[in-house]
Amino acid sequence: MNDQDRRSMPLFSIGIVMKLTELTARQIRYYEENELITPERTSGNQRLFSFNDVDKLLEIKDLLDKGLNLAGIKLLLKGEVIVEEKVEQKSDISDKELRKILKHELSEAGRLGRTSLRQGELSRFFRS
Amino acid sequence: MNDQDRRSMPLFSIGIVMKLTELTARQIRYYEENELITPERTSGNQRLFSFNDVDKLLEIKDLLDKGLNLAGIKLLLKGEVIVEEKVEQKSDISDKELRKILKHELSEAGRLGRTSLRQGELSRFFRS
DNA sequence: ATTATATGTCAGGAATCCTAACATTGTTTT
DNA sequence: AAAACAATGTTAGGATTCCTGACATATAAT
Protein backbone atom coordinates (compact mmCIF):
# COMPACT_ATOMS: atom_id res chain seq x y z
CA MET A 1 0.00 0.00 0.00
CA ASN A 2 1.55 3.27 -1.06
CA ASP A 3 1.06 6.79 0.21
CA GLN A 4 -1.52 7.69 -2.36
CA ASP A 5 -3.56 4.72 -1.26
CA ARG A 6 -3.28 5.82 2.34
CA ARG A 7 -4.26 9.37 1.50
CA SER A 8 -7.39 8.20 -0.24
CA MET A 9 -8.51 5.66 2.36
CA PRO A 10 -12.04 6.40 3.57
CA LEU A 11 -11.55 7.02 7.29
CA PHE A 12 -13.47 9.96 8.70
CA SER A 13 -17.12 10.48 9.45
CA ILE A 14 -18.66 13.82 8.66
CA GLY A 15 -18.73 14.76 12.33
CA ILE A 16 -14.96 14.49 12.61
CA VAL A 17 -14.44 16.34 9.35
CA MET A 18 -16.59 19.14 10.70
CA LYS A 19 -14.23 19.50 13.63
CA LEU A 20 -11.10 19.20 11.55
CA THR A 21 -12.18 21.78 9.01
CA GLU A 22 -14.60 23.91 11.01
CA LEU A 23 -17.11 23.62 8.23
CA THR A 24 -20.76 22.81 8.84
CA ALA A 25 -22.29 19.59 7.59
CA ARG A 26 -24.40 21.68 5.26
CA GLN A 27 -21.31 23.19 3.68
CA ILE A 28 -19.55 19.89 3.27
CA ARG A 29 -22.56 18.27 1.66
CA TYR A 30 -23.05 21.25 -0.59
CA TYR A 31 -19.49 21.03 -1.84
CA GLU A 32 -20.06 17.39 -2.60
CA GLU A 33 -23.29 18.30 -4.41
CA ASN A 34 -21.16 20.55 -6.58
CA GLU A 35 -18.62 17.79 -7.11
CA LEU A 36 -15.70 19.49 -5.42
CA ILE A 37 -15.22 16.35 -3.37
CA THR A 38 -16.55 12.83 -3.79
CA PRO A 39 -16.26 11.03 -0.48
CA GLU A 40 -16.93 7.33 -0.24
CA ARG A 41 -19.98 5.88 1.46
CA THR A 42 -20.44 3.12 3.96
CA SER A 43 -22.72 0.23 3.07
CA GLY A 44 -25.37 2.21 4.93
CA ASN A 45 -24.83 5.29 2.78
CA GLN A 46 -22.97 7.41 5.29
CA ARG A 47 -20.10 9.53 4.03
CA LEU A 48 -16.52 8.49 4.74
CA PHE A 49 -13.83 11.05 4.01
CA SER A 50 -10.17 10.50 3.21
CA PHE A 51 -7.16 12.62 4.04
CA ASN A 52 -7.33 13.91 0.50
CA ASP A 53 -10.92 14.93 0.99
CA VAL A 54 -10.09 16.84 4.14
CA ASP A 55 -7.18 18.50 2.41
CA LYS A 56 -9.45 19.58 -0.39
CA LEU A 57 -12.00 20.94 2.04
CA LEU A 58 -9.34 23.00 3.77
CA GLU A 59 -8.27 24.35 0.41
CA ILE A 60 -11.85 25.10 -0.55
CA LYS A 61 -12.26 27.04 2.65
CA ASP A 62 -9.10 28.95 1.93
CA LEU A 63 -10.10 29.85 -1.59
CA LEU A 64 -13.60 30.86 -0.57
CA ASP A 65 -12.04 33.20 1.95
CA LYS A 66 -10.06 34.71 -0.87
CA GLY A 67 -13.20 35.42 -2.85
CA LEU A 68 -13.32 32.59 -5.37
CA ASN A 69 -16.62 30.93 -6.04
CA LEU A 70 -17.31 27.22 -6.15
CA ALA A 71 -17.20 27.02 -9.93
CA GLY A 72 -13.73 28.52 -9.96
CA ILE A 73 -12.51 26.40 -7.11
CA LYS A 74 -13.77 23.35 -8.88
CA LEU A 75 -11.68 24.15 -11.91
CA LEU A 76 -8.63 24.86 -9.82
CA LEU A 77 -8.99 21.62 -7.91
CA LYS A 78 -9.36 19.70 -11.11
CA GLY A 79 -6.08 21.19 -12.27
CA GLU A 80 -7.60 22.25 -15.54
CA VAL A 81 -6.62 25.83 -14.97
CA ILE A 82 -3.14 27.05 -14.24
CA VAL A 83 -2.59 30.39 -12.59
CA GLU A 84 -0.61 31.70 -15.54
CA GLU A 85 -1.70 32.44 -19.02
CA LYS A 86 -3.32 29.41 -20.55
CA VAL A 87 -6.00 30.21 -23.07
CA GLU A 88 -6.98 29.31 -26.62
CA GLN A 89 -8.09 25.82 -27.63
CA LYS A 90 -11.80 26.46 -27.49
CA SER A 91 -12.15 25.16 -23.94
CA ASP A 92 -15.72 24.85 -22.79
CA ILE A 93 -15.36 27.75 -20.39
CA SER A 94 -15.66 31.29 -21.65
CA ASP A 95 -12.93 33.90 -21.38
CA LYS A 96 -15.11 35.87 -19.10
CA GLU A 97 -15.41 33.01 -16.67
CA LEU A 98 -11.70 32.50 -16.77
CA ARG A 99 -10.97 36.10 -15.98
CA LYS A 100 -13.49 35.98 -13.22
CA ILE A 101 -11.78 33.00 -11.75
CA LEU A 102 -8.30 34.42 -11.85
CA LYS A 103 -9.30 37.91 -10.84
CA HIS A 104 -8.88 37.43 -7.14
CA GLU A 105 -5.99 35.01 -6.96
CA LEU A 106 -2.87 35.83 -5.04
CA SER A 107 -4.45 38.55 -3.00
CA GLU A 108 -3.89 38.74 0.68
CA ALA A 109 -2.36 35.77 2.34
CA GLY A 110 -4.64 34.09 4.84
CA ARG A 111 -3.93 35.27 8.34
CA LEU A 112 -7.04 34.57 10.32
CA GLY A 113 -6.93 33.15 13.81
CA ARG A 114 -8.09 29.62 13.16
CA THR A 115 -8.11 27.10 15.95
CA SER A 116 -8.26 23.79 14.10
CA LEU A 117 -6.31 22.75 11.04
CA ARG A 118 -4.90 25.20 8.57
CA GLN A 119 -4.60 24.42 4.90
CA GLY A 120 -1.49 22.38 4.30
CA GLU A 121 -1.26 21.26 7.87
CA LEU A 122 -2.95 17.96 7.37
CA SER A 123 -0.23 16.75 5.06
CA ARG A 124 2.18 17.11 7.93
CA PHE A 125 0.40 14.37 9.79
CA PHE A 126 3.03 11.92 10.87
CA ARG A 127 6.05 13.51 9.36
CA SER A 128 7.99 12.25 12.35
CA MET B 1 0.83 21.00 17.13
CA ASN B 2 3.48 18.31 17.28
CA ASP B 3 3.42 14.73 16.11
CA GLN B 4 2.47 13.32 19.47
CA ASP B 5 -0.54 15.60 19.49
CA ARG B 6 -1.50 14.41 16.04
CA ARG B 7 -1.07 10.78 16.98
CA SER B 8 -3.40 11.19 19.91
CA MET B 9 -6.10 13.18 18.17
CA PRO B 10 -9.50 11.49 18.48
CA LEU B 11 -10.44 10.81 14.87
CA PHE B 12 -11.94 7.40 14.21
CA SER B 13 -15.30 5.91 15.00
CA ILE B 14 -15.43 2.32 16.15
CA GLY B 15 -16.76 1.21 12.79
CA ILE B 16 -13.67 2.43 11.00
CA VAL B 17 -11.38 0.97 13.63
CA MET B 18 -13.08 -2.37 13.11
CA LYS B 19 -12.16 -2.26 9.45
CA LEU B 20 -8.63 -1.05 10.08
CA THR B 21 -7.87 -3.68 12.67
CA GLU B 22 -10.25 -6.47 11.71
CA LEU B 23 -11.35 -6.70 15.31
CA THR B 24 -15.01 -6.91 16.32
CA ALA B 25 -16.67 -4.14 18.29
CA ARG B 26 -16.99 -6.57 21.15
CA GLN B 27 -13.26 -7.14 21.22
CA ILE B 28 -12.40 -3.47 21.06
CA ARG B 29 -14.79 -2.60 23.86
CA TYR B 30 -13.51 -5.49 25.94
CA TYR B 31 -9.95 -4.27 25.60
CA GLU B 32 -11.05 -0.88 26.76
CA GLU B 33 -12.89 -2.48 29.67
CA ASN B 34 -9.55 -3.98 30.64
CA GLU B 35 -7.84 -0.63 30.23
CA LEU B 36 -5.56 -1.60 27.39
CA ILE B 37 -6.81 1.45 25.51
CA THR B 38 -8.70 4.52 26.67
CA PRO B 39 -10.29 6.15 23.63
CA GLU B 40 -11.95 9.53 23.90
CA ARG B 41 -15.69 10.03 23.71
CA THR B 42 -17.88 12.42 21.80
CA SER B 43 -20.25 14.66 23.72
CA GLY B 44 -22.81 11.94 23.02
CA ASN B 45 -20.63 9.25 24.58
CA GLN B 46 -19.50 7.54 21.40
CA ARG B 47 -15.92 6.36 21.21
CA LEU B 48 -13.34 8.24 19.16
CA PHE B 49 -10.02 6.53 18.57
CA SER B 50 -6.65 8.07 17.81
CA PHE B 51 -3.81 6.74 15.68
CA ASN B 52 -2.16 5.66 18.90
CA ASP B 53 -5.24 3.71 19.87
CA VAL B 54 -5.31 1.92 16.54
CA ASP B 55 -1.63 1.17 16.81
CA LYS B 56 -2.17 -0.32 20.22
CA LEU B 57 -5.06 -2.42 18.98
CA LEU B 58 -2.91 -3.81 16.19
CA GLU B 59 -0.24 -4.65 18.71
CA ILE B 60 -2.77 -6.27 21.03
CA LYS B 61 -3.95 -8.41 18.16
CA ASP B 62 -0.40 -9.40 17.39
CA LEU B 63 0.43 -10.33 20.95
CA LEU B 64 -2.79 -12.26 21.40
CA ASP B 65 -1.86 -14.25 18.31
CA LYS B 66 1.43 -15.06 19.98
CA GLY B 67 -0.31 -16.46 23.03
CA LEU B 68 -0.12 -13.62 25.53
CA ASN B 69 -3.14 -12.84 27.64
CA LEU B 70 -4.65 -9.44 28.23
CA ALA B 71 -3.05 -8.99 31.64
CA GLY B 72 0.38 -9.56 30.14
CA ILE B 73 -0.29 -7.34 27.15
CA LYS B 74 -1.45 -4.62 29.48
CA LEU B 75 1.85 -4.70 31.32
CA LEU B 76 3.83 -4.71 28.10
CA LEU B 77 1.90 -1.77 26.72
CA LYS B 78 2.42 0.17 29.91
CA GLY B 79 6.14 -0.44 29.55
CA GLU B 80 6.38 -1.69 33.09
CA VAL B 81 7.88 -4.94 31.96
CA ILE B 82 10.96 -5.28 29.81
CA VAL B 83 11.53 -8.46 27.88
CA GLU B 84 14.80 -9.22 29.68
CA GLU B 85 15.44 -10.16 33.23
CA LYS B 86 13.95 -7.61 35.55
CA VAL B 87 12.70 -9.01 38.82
CA GLU B 88 12.97 -8.39 42.52
CA GLN B 89 11.62 -5.26 44.16
CA LYS B 90 8.42 -6.78 45.48
CA SER B 91 6.34 -5.59 42.52
CA ASP B 92 2.65 -6.19 42.91
CA ILE B 93 2.70 -8.98 40.34
CA SER B 94 3.78 -12.41 41.38
CA ASP B 95 6.74 -14.25 39.92
CA LYS B 96 4.41 -16.80 38.54
CA GLU B 97 2.52 -14.20 36.59
CA LEU B 98 5.71 -12.76 35.28
CA ARG B 99 6.94 -16.10 34.06
CA LYS B 100 3.60 -16.76 32.50
CA ILE B 101 3.83 -13.48 30.66
CA LEU B 102 7.29 -14.01 29.29
CA LYS B 103 6.82 -17.68 28.56
CA HIS B 104 5.55 -17.25 25.07
CA GLU B 105 7.50 -14.22 23.87
CA LEU B 106 9.67 -14.34 20.81
CA SER B 107 8.09 -17.42 19.38
CA GLU B 108 7.16 -17.62 15.76
CA ALA B 109 6.99 -14.37 13.86
CA GLY B 110 3.52 -13.47 12.63
CA ARG B 111 3.07 -14.53 9.05
CA LEU B 112 -0.65 -14.70 8.49
CA GLY B 113 -2.27 -13.39 5.36
CA ARG B 114 -3.96 -10.31 6.65
CA THR B 115 -5.78 -8.02 4.27
CA SER B 116 -6.04 -4.81 6.25
CA LEU B 117 -3.34 -3.17 8.35
CA ARG B 118 -0.49 -5.05 9.91
CA GLN B 119 1.09 -4.04 13.17
CA GLY B 120 3.54 -1.25 12.58
CA GLU B 121 2.01 -0.30 9.28
CA LEU B 122 -0.14 2.49 10.61
CA SER B 123 2.89 4.48 11.70
CA ARG B 124 3.94 4.60 8.08
CA PHE B 125 0.91 6.68 7.24
CA PHE B 126 2.11 9.64 5.27
CA ARG B 127 5.78 8.98 5.31
CA SER B 128 5.95 10.50 1.85
C1' DA C 1 -35.67 43.95 -9.26
C1' DT C 2 -34.66 39.40 -10.23
C1' DT C 3 -31.77 35.61 -10.17
C1' DA C 4 -28.02 32.95 -8.42
C1' DT C 5 -24.89 31.54 -4.72
C1' DA C 6 -23.87 29.88 -0.32
C1' DT C 7 -25.53 28.57 3.96
C1' DG C 8 -29.03 28.02 7.83
C1' DT C 9 -32.70 25.35 9.76
C1' DC C 10 -36.09 21.81 10.36
C1' DA C 11 -38.31 17.19 9.96
C1' DG C 12 -38.73 12.30 9.46
C1' DG C 13 -36.27 8.32 8.88
C1' DA C 14 -32.13 5.30 8.63
C1' DA C 15 -27.56 3.88 10.23
C1' DT C 16 -24.40 3.50 13.78
C1' DC C 17 -23.17 3.16 18.43
C1' DC C 18 -24.14 2.57 23.44
C1' DT C 19 -24.60 -0.54 27.74
C1' DA C 20 -26.12 -4.62 29.92
C1' DA C 21 -27.14 -9.29 30.07
C1' DC C 22 -26.63 -13.92 28.92
C1' DA C 23 -24.45 -17.71 25.96
C1' DT C 24 -20.37 -20.25 24.35
C1' DT C 25 -15.84 -22.07 24.02
C1' DG C 26 -11.42 -23.05 25.66
C1' DT C 27 -8.23 -22.95 29.48
C1' DT C 28 -6.88 -22.99 34.29
C1' DT C 29 -7.59 -24.13 39.01
C1' DT C 30 -9.30 -26.76 42.65
C1' DA D 1 -14.19 -33.91 36.78
C1' DA D 2 -16.29 -29.69 38.33
C1' DA D 3 -15.88 -25.06 38.98
C1' DA D 4 -13.87 -20.75 37.75
C1' DC D 5 -11.90 -17.75 34.47
C1' DA D 6 -10.82 -15.60 30.00
C1' DA D 7 -12.14 -14.06 25.61
C1' DT D 8 -15.63 -13.48 22.40
C1' DG D 9 -20.47 -14.02 20.38
C1' DT D 10 -25.21 -12.60 20.38
C1' DT D 11 -29.30 -10.08 21.39
C1' DA D 12 -32.19 -6.15 22.90
C1' DG D 13 -33.69 -1.45 23.82
C1' DG D 14 -32.34 3.04 23.64
C1' DA D 15 -29.35 7.08 22.42
C1' DT D 16 -26.63 9.47 18.99
C1' DT D 17 -25.27 10.58 14.55
C1' DC D 18 -26.13 10.92 9.80
C1' DC D 19 -29.18 10.93 5.70
C1' DT D 20 -32.15 13.53 2.16
C1' DG D 21 -35.34 17.01 0.98
C1' DA D 22 -37.63 21.22 1.58
C1' DC D 23 -37.92 25.87 2.69
C1' DA D 24 -35.71 30.29 4.53
C1' DT D 25 -32.23 33.96 4.20
C1' DA D 26 -28.56 36.92 3.12
C1' DT D 27 -25.39 38.55 -0.09
C1' DA D 28 -23.74 39.07 -4.74
C1' DA D 29 -24.36 39.11 -9.76
C1' DT D 30 -27.22 40.40 -13.70
Tab-separated table of C-alpha atoms in Angstrom, chain B residues 3-128:
chain	number	residue	atom	x	y	z
B	3	ASP	CA	3.423	14.732	16.115
B	4	GLN	CA	2.473	13.322	19.471
B	5	ASP	CA	-0.536	15.598	19.486
B	6	ARG	CA	-1.496	14.409	16.040
B	7	ARG	CA	-1.072	10.777	16.982
B	8	SER	CA	-3.404	11.195	19.913
B	9	MET	CA	-6.101	13.184	18.174
B	10	PRO	CA	-9.499	11.493	18.481
B	11	LEU	CA	-10.437	10.809	14.872
B	12	PHE	CA	-11.939	7.399	14.212
B	13	SER	CA	-15.300	5.908	15.004
B	14	ILE	CA	-15.430	2.318	16.153
B	15	GLY	CA	-16.756	1.212	12.790
B	16	ILE	CA	-13.666	2.433	11.002
B	17	VAL	CA	-11.380	0.969	13.632
B	18	MET	CA	-13.085	-2.368	13.111
B	19	LYS	CA	-12.159	-2.263	9.450
B	20	LEU	CA	-8.632	-1.046	10.079
B	21	THR	CA	-7.875	-3.679	12.670
B	22	GLU	CA	-10.252	-6.470	11.712
B	23	LEU	CA	-11.351	-6.697	15.312
B	24	THR	CA	-15.005	-6.911	16.323
B	25	ALA	CA	-16.670	-4.140	18.288
B	26	ARG	CA	-16.985	-6.569	21.154
B	27	GLN	CA	-13.259	-7.140	21.218
B	28	ILE	CA	-12.400	-3.470	21.057
B	29	ARG	CA	-14.786	-2.604	23.862
B	30	TYR	CA	-13.508	-5.486	25.941
B	31	TYR	CA	-9.945	-4.269	25.605
B	32	GLU	CA	-11.055	-0.880	26.763
B	33	GLU	CA	-12.890	-2.478	29.669
B	34	ASN	CA	-9.549	-3.979	30.640
B	35	GLU	CA	-7.840	-0.628	30.234
B	36	LEU	CA	-5.556	-1.596	27.391
B	37	ILE	CA	-6.811	1.448	25.514
B	38	THR	CA	-8.702	4.521	26.667
B	39	PRO	CA	-10.292	6.153	23.630
B	40	GLU	CA	-11.946	9.530	23.904
B	41	ARG	CA	-15.693	10.027	23.707
B	42	THR	CA	-17.881	12.418	21.800
B	43	SER	CA	-20.251	14.664	23.724
B	44	GLY	CA	-22.813	11.944	23.019
B	45	ASN	CA	-20.634	9.246	24.576
B	46	GLN	CA	-19.497	7.543	21.399
B	47	ARG	CA	-15.918	6.355	21.207
B	48	LEU	CA	-13.342	8.236	19.158
B	49	PHE	CA	-10.023	6.528	18.566
B	50	SER	CA	-6.655	8.066	17.809
B	51	PHE	CA	-3.811	6.745	15.676
B	52	ASN	CA	-2.162	5.659	18.897
B	53	ASP	CA	-5.235	3.708	19.871
B	54	VAL	CA	-5.314	1.921	16.537
B	55	ASP	CA	-1.626	1.171	16.806
B	56	LYS	CA	-2.171	-0.317	20.218
B	57	LEU	CA	-5.057	-2.423	18.975
B	58	LEU	CA	-2.913	-3.806	16.191
B	59	GLU	CA	-0.242	-4.650	18.714
B	60	ILE	CA	-2.773	-6.267	21.026
B	61	LYS	CA	-3.954	-8.409	18.158
B	62	ASP	CA	-0.399	-9.398	17.394
B	63	LEU	CA	0.430	-10.331	20.948
B	64	LEU	CA	-2.791	-12.265	21.402
B	65	ASP	CA	-1.862	-14.248	18.315
B	66	LYS	CA	1.428	-15.058	19.981
B	67	GLY	CA	-0.315	-16.457	23.029
B	68	LEU	CA	-0.118	-13.620	25.533
B	69	ASN	CA	-3.141	-12.845	27.639
B	70	LEU	CA	-4.652	-9.444	28.226
B	71	ALA	CA	-3.046	-8.993	31.643
B	72	GLY	CA	0.380	-9.560	30.140
B	73	ILE	CA	-0.288	-7.345	27.153
B	74	LYS	CA	-1.447	-4.623	29.480
B	75	LEU	CA	1.849	-4.703	31.316
B	76	LEU	CA	3.830	-4.711	28.096
B	77	LEU	CA	1.900	-1.771	26.718
B	78	LYS	CA	2.420	0.165	29.910
B	79	GLY	CA	6.136	-0.439	29.549
B	80	GLU	CA	6.382	-1.693	33.091
B	81	VAL	CA	7.878	-4.945	31.957
B	82	ILE	CA	10.955	-5.284	29.813
B	83	VAL	CA	11.532	-8.464	27.878
B	84	GLU	CA	14.795	-9.220	29.675
B	85	GLU	CA	15.437	-10.161	33.232
B	86	LYS	CA	13.947	-7.607	35.554
B	87	VAL	CA	12.695	-9.006	38.816
B	88	GLU	CA	12.966	-8.393	42.521
B	89	GLN	CA	11.621	-5.263	44.163
B	90	LYS	CA	8.417	-6.776	45.484
B	91	SER	CA	6.344	-5.592	42.518
B	92	ASP	CA	2.651	-6.192	42.908
B	93	ILE	CA	2.696	-8.976	40.342
B	94	SER	CA	3.776	-12.406	41.377
B	95	ASP	CA	6.740	-14.250	39.920
B	96	LYS	CA	4.406	-16.804	38.545
B	97	GLU	CA	2.516	-14.202	36.587
B	98	LEU	CA	5.709	-12.763	35.277
B	99	ARG	CA	6.944	-16.105	34.061
B	100	LYS	CA	3.599	-16.760	32.497
B	101	ILE	CA	3.832	-13.484	30.664
B	102	LEU	CA	7.293	-14.008	29.288
B	103	LYS	CA	6.818	-17.683	28.562
B	104	HIS	CA	5.555	-17.248	25.067
B	105	GLU	CA	7.499	-14.218	23.874
B	106	LEU	CA	9.673	-14.340	20.812
B	107	SER	CA	8.088	-17.421	19.383
B	108	GLU	CA	7.156	-17.622	15.762
B	109	ALA	CA	6.993	-14.366	13.862
B	110	GLY	CA	3.519	-13.470	12.632
B	111	ARG	CA	3.071	-14.532	9.051
B	112	LEU	CA	-0.645	-14.699	8.487
B	113	GLY	CA	-2.265	-13.393	5.356
B	114	ARG	CA	-3.962	-10.309	6.652
B	115	THR	CA	-5.781	-8.024	4.275
B	116	SER	CA	-6.039	-4.809	6.254
B	117	LEU	CA	-3.342	-3.174	8.348
B	118	ARG	CA	-0.495	-5.049	9.910
B	119	GLN	CA	1.086	-4.036	13.168
B	120	GLY	CA	3.536	-1.252	12.579
B	121	GLU	CA	2.006	-0.297	9.280
B	122	LEU	CA	-0.137	2.494	10.615
B	123	SER	CA	2.885	4.481	11.700
B	124	ARG	CA	3.938	4.602	8.084
B	125	PHE	CA	0.908	6.682	7.241
B	126	PHE	CA	2.108	9.638	5.268
B	127	ARG	CA	5.779	8.984	5.311
B	128	SER	CA	5.954	10.498	1.853
